[in-house]
XYZ file of C-alpha atoms in Angstrom:
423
model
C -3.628 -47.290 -9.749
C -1.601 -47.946 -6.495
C -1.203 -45.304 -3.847
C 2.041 -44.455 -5.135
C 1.060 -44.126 -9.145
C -1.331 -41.685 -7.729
C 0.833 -39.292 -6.057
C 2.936 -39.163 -8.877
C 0.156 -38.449 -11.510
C -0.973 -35.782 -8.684
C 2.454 -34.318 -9.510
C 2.226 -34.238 -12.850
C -1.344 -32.537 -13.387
C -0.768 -29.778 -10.408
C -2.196 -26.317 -11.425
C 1.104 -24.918 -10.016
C 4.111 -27.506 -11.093
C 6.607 -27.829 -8.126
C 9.463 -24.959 -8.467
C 11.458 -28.021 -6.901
C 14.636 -27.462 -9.455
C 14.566 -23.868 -8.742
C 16.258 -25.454 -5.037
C 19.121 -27.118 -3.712
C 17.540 -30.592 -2.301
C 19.915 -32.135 0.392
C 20.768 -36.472 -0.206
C 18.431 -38.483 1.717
C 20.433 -39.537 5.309
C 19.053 -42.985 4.570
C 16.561 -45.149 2.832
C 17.035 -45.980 -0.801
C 15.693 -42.605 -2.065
C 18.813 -40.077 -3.780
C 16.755 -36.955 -2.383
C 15.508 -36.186 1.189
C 11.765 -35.531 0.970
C 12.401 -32.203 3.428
C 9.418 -31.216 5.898
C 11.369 -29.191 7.629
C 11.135 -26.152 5.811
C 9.034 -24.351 9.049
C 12.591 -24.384 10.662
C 14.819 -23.841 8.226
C 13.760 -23.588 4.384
C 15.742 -24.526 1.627
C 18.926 -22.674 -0.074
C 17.312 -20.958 -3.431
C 19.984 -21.895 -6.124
C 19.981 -17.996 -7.253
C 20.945 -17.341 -4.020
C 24.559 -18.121 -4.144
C 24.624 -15.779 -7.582
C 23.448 -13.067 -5.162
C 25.729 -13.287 -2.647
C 28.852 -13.761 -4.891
C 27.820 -10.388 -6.970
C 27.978 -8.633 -3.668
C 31.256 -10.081 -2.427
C 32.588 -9.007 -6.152
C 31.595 -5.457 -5.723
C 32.756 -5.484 -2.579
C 36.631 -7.061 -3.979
C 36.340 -4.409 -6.988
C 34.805 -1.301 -5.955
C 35.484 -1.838 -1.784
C 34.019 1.342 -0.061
C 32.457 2.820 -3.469
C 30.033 0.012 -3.899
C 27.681 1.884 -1.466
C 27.035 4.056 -4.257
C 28.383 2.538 -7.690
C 27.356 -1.229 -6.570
C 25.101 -2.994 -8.963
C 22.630 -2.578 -6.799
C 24.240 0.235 -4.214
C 24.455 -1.003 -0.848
C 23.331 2.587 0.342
C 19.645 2.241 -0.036
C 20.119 -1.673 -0.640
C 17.102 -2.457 1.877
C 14.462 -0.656 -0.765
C 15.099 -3.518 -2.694
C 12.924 -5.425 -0.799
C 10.599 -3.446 0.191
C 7.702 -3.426 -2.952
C 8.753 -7.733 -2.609
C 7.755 -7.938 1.292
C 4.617 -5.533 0.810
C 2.785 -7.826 -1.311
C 4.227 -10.785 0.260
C 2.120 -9.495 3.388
C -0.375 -7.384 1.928
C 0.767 -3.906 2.941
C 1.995 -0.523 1.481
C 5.487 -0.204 0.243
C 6.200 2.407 2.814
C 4.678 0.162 5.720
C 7.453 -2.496 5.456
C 11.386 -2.936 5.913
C 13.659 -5.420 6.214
C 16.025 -5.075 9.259
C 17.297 -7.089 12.290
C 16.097 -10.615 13.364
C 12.411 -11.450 14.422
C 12.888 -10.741 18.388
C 14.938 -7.369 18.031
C 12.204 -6.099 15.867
C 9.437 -7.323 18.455
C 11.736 -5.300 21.340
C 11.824 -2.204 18.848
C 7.644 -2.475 18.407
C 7.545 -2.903 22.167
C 9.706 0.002 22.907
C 7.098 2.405 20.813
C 3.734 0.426 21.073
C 4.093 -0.922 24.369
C 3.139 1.953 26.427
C 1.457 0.724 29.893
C -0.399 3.384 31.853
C -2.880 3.341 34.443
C -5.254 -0.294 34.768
C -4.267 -0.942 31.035
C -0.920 -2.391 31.606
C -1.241 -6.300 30.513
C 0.769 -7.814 27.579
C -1.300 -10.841 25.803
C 0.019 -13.642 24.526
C -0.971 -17.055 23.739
C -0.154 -20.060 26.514
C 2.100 -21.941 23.407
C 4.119 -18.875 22.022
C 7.232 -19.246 20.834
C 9.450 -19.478 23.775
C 11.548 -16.167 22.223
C 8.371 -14.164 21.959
C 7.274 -14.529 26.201
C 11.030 -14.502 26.842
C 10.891 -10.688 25.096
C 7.059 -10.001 26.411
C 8.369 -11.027 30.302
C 11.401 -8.430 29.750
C 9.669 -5.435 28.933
C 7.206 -6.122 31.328
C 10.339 -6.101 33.553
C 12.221 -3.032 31.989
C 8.872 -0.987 32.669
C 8.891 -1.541 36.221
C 5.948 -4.299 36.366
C 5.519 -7.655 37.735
C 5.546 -10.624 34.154
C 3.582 -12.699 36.879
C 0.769 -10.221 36.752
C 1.313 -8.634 33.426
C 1.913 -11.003 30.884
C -1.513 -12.819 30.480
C -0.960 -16.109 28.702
C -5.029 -17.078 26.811
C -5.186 -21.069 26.937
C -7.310 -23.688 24.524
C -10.579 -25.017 26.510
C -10.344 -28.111 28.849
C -9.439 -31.028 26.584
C -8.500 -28.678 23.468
C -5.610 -27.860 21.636
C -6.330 -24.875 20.180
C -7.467 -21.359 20.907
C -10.787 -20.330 19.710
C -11.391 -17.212 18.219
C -14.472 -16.789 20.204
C -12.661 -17.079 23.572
C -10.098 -14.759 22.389
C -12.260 -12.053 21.417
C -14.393 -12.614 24.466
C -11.575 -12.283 26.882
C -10.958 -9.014 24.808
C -14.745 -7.611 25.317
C -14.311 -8.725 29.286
C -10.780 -7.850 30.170
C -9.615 -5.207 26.804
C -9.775 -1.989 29.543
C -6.771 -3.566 31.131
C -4.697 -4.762 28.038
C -1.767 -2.455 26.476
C -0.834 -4.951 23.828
C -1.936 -8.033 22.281
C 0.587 -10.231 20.698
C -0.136 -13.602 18.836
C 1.381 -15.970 16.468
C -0.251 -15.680 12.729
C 0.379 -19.345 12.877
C 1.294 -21.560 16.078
C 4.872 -23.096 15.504
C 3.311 -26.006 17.957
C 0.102 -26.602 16.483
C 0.019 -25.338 13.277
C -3.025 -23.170 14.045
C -4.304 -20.339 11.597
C -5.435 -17.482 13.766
C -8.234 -15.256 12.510
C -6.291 -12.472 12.185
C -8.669 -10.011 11.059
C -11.274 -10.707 13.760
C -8.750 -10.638 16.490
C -7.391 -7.723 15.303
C -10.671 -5.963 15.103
C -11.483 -7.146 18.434
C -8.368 -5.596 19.986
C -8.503 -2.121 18.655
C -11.954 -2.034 19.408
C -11.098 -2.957 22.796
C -8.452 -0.029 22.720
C -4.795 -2.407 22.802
C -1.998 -2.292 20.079
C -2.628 -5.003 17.841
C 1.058 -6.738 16.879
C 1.288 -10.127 15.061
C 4.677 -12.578 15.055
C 4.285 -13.930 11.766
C 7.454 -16.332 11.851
C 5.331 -19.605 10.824
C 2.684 -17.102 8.569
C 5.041 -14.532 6.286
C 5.517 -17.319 3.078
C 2.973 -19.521 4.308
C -0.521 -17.829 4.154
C -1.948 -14.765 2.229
C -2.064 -11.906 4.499
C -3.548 -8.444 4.206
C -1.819 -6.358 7.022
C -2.693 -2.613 5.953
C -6.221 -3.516 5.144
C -6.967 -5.598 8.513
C -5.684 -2.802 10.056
C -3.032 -4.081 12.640
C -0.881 -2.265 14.411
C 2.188 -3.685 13.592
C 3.621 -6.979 12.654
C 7.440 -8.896 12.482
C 8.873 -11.875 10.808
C 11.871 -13.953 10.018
C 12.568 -14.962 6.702
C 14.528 -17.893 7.381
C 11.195 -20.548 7.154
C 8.738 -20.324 4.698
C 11.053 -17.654 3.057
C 13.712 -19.676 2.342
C 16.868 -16.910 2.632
C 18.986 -18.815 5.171
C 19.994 -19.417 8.807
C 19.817 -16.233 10.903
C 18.795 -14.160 7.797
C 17.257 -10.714 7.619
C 13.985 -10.447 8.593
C 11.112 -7.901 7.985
C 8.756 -5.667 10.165
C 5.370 -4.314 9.280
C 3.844 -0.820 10.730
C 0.983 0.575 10.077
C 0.848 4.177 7.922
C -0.782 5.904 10.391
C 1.393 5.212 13.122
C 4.341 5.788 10.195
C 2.798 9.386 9.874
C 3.020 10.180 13.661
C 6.423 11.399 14.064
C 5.648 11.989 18.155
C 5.695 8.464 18.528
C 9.070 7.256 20.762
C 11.368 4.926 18.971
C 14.665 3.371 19.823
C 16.485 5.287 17.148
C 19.730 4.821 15.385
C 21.358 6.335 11.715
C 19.430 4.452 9.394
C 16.288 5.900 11.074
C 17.036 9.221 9.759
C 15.772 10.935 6.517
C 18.092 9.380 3.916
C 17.657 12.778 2.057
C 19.644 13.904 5.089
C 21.520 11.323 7.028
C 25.035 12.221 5.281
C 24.854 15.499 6.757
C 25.694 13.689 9.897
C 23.072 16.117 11.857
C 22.563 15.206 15.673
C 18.796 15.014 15.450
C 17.283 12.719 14.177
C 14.796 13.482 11.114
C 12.797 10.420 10.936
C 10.863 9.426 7.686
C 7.287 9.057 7.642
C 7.497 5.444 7.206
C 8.138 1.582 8.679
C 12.277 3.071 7.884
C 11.556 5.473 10.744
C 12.413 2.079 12.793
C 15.579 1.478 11.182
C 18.610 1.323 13.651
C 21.638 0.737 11.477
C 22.534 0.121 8.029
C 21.800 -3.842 6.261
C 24.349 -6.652 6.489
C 24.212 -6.538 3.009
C 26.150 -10.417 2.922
C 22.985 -11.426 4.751
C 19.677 -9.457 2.454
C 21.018 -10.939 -0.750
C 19.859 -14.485 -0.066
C 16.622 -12.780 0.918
C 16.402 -10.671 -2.280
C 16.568 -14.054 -3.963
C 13.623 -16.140 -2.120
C 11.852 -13.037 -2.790
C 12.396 -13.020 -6.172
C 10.716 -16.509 -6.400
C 7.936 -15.586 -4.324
C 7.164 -12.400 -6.559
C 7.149 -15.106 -9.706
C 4.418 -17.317 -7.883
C 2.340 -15.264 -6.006
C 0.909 -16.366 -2.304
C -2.565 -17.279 -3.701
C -1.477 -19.705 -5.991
C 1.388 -20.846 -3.145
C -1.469 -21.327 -0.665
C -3.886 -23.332 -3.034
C -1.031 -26.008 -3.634
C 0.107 -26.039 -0.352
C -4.058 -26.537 0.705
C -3.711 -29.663 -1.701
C -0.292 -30.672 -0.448
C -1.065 -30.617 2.973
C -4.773 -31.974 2.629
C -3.024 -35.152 0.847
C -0.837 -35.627 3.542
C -3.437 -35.969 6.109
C -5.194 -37.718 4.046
C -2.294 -40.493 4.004
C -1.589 -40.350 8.064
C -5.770 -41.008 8.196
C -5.999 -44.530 10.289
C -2.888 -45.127 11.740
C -2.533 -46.151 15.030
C -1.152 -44.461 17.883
C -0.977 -40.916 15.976
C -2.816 -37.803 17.361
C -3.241 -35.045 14.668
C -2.652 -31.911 17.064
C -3.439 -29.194 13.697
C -6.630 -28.042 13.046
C -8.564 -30.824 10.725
C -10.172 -27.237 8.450
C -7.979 -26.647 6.160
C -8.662 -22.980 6.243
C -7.486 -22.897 9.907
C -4.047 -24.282 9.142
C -1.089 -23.464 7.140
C 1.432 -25.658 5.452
C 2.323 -27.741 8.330
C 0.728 -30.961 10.411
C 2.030 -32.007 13.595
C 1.505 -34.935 15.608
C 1.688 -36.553 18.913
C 3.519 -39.647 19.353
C 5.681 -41.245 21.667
C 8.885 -40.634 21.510
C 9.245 -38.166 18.748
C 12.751 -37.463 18.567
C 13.213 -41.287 17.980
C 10.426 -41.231 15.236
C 12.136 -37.923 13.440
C 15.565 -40.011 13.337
C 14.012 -43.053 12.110
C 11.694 -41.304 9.232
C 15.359 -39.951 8.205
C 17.693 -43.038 8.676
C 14.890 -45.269 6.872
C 13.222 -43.387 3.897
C 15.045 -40.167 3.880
C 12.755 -38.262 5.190
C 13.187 -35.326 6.737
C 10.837 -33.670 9.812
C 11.780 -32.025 12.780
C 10.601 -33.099 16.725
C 9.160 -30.723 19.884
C 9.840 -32.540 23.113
C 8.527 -34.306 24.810
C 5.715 -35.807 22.020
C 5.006 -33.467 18.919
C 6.320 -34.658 15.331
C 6.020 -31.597 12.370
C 6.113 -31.640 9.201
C 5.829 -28.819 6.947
C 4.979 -29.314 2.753
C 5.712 -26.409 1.694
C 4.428 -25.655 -1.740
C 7.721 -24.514 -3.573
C 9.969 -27.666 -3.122
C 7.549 -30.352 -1.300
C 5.477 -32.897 -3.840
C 2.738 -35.117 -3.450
C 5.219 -38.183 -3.935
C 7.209 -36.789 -0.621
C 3.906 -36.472 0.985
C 2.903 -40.269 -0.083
C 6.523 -41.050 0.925
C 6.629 -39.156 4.390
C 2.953 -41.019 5.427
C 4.215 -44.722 4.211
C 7.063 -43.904 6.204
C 5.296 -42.815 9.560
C 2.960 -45.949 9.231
C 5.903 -48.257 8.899
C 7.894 -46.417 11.646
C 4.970 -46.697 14.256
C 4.750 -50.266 13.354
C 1.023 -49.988 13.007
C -1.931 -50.793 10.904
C -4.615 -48.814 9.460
C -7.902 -49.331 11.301
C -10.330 -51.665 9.502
């Protein structure tokens, strides 16, 4: 049995078949292959086919019932967000009143800033880690900024060792038993959109509170991609987009995480807004606000209800799968693909080699990347995406991706290169 033959028995005896007809699968730009075999799903995932269903449904009740649907909607647009809240909890492992969908990743980072970041005294720094996502230090340098303080001095960026790519937990957690007195918040990626890197989340959030910072999380390249267990790790407070791993469309809704007891402490400032409010309340148009002891106490306005329905729909197929069984395939998915770039000349794996320090992603250094990402496409249809100057990702997630695109994508990366296997 060829190399080939193999990935397509692999299909065929998965524990969890591929939901792969359950999504709309864009033409292969080139090659001889009908289908794209799509790695790209850790910038934009693919368009559930429920999804248009869920959008029309709303545009219908908005052509028949106009300003009434808020209350005799299908699903009434007035409380519409609660639809997603039991969904996102045990997508992330939290209580239903510790999550809400609202805003976009980075306005929900300013809004946990504006209440958790609260610098006083020596304990002023914001932490982050050297290879954030450029959005993240762009928002950590501006409230450093809006509270009066120098980014220079305050935002401390943690780097890998000499001659390493990734942060250990060891040196993050030491920097926090050495330097925690002067830290206000710490703020990591659950997973590295560079690297790929798994962070130990629950030992660096330990570490942090023990140390006495806020303990946030930006889990753009985790929420959909790894089991997490916010309320019981106890962090702080955590934000996503749902665009990725969650499949629910460019610029879609995304979701925010805070803990219950910080839900429960109504003394706490926010950046408030109507949606904020007690909902038992808000139609009484009061000027105070009332806020609800919950993650809706962060609420600002009312849903773009055109833009939660796609996200009610990935959700949907999420609930039907579960993460555990999501992250087992995508362990064997992604495990197979490495397996198939082993030996090939002039190609650095940059993601952790453990499989339990990774998600559903691989990058690699090579020269020229944006040149390789066009040519994987143009030649076999496969699509990846490129990080200047050097880094190549690719992402197989465990809903659409199969072992065939994974034997596909690393046949096409050898030929590309122009290289041979070592031996």
């Amino acid at each position: 049995m060829n190399d080939a033959q193999e990935a397509v028995r692999l299909d065929a005896t998965d524990p969890l078949p591929t939901l792969r007809d359950a999504f709309h699968i864009p033409p292969a730009p080139g090659g001889t292959y009908a289908e794209a075999a799509y790695f790209a799903g850790n910038s934009l995932g693919l368009q559930p086919k429920s999804a248009a269903r869920w959008v029309t449904e709303e545009l219908e009740d908005w052509s028949r019932l106009a300003v009434a649907a808020h209350t005799k909607g299908r699903r009434p647009w007035v409380d519409y967000h609660e639809l997603a809240r039991e969904p996102y909890a045990r997508l992330v492992g939290a209580l239903p009143h510790e999550v809400v969908a609202m805003n976009s990743l980075t306005v929900n980072l300013h809004l946990m800033m504006a209440t958790f970041y609260r610098p006083s005294g020596d304990r002023t720094r914001i932490v982050i880690e050297d290879s954030a996502f450029p959005s993240d230090s762009y928002a950590v340098r501006s409230q450093a900024v809006h509270h009066g303080l120098d980014p220079r001095r305050t935002v401390v960026r943690l780097r890998p060792r000499e001659g390493e790519e990734h942060l250990r937990t060891e040196d993050v957690i030491d920097y926090l038993e050495r330097e925690g007195w002067h830290v206000a918040l710490l703020l990591l990626g659950g997973v590295n959109y560079l690297t790929g890197q798994l962070m130990d989340m629950p030992a660096i959030t330990k570490a942090g509170r023990a140390a006495g910072a806020v303990v946030g999380w930006d889990l753009a390249h985790a929420a959909g991609n790894v089991p997490l267990r916010l309320h019981d790790w106890d962090v702080d407070f955590a934000a996503w987009c749902s665009y990725k791993y969650l499949n629910s469309g460019p610029g879609a809704v995304a979701g925010c995480f805070v803990h219950e007891r910080h839900g429960r402490d109504a003394a706490l400032p926010r950046l408030s807004g109507w949606w904020g409010t007690d909902p038992a309340t808000r139609f009484e148009m009061r000027p105070e606000i009332s806020p609800p002891a919950s993650a809706d106490a962060w609420q600002v306005s009312n849903p773009p209800i055109l833009a939660l329905a796609p996200v009610l729909a990935s959700l949907e197929i999420f609930d039907r799968v579960g993460m555990d069984a999501l992250r087992a395939k995508s362990e064997r998915l992604t495990g197979y693909l490495a397996a198939r770039l082993e030996g090939v000349r002039g190609l650095e794996l940059l993601t952790p080699a453990d499989p339990a320090m990774r998600g559903c992603q691989l990058s690699i250094r090579v020269p020229d990347a944006a040149g390789v990402v066009e040519r994987l496409a143009a030649t076999a249809g496969v699509i990846a995406d490129a990080r200047e100057p050097d880094v190549v990702r690719l992402a197989p997630a465990p809903l659409y991706c199969t072992f065939e695109d994974c034997h596909r994508a690393g046949a096409a990366l050898r030929a590309t290169l122009d290289v041979q296997p070592h031996g």
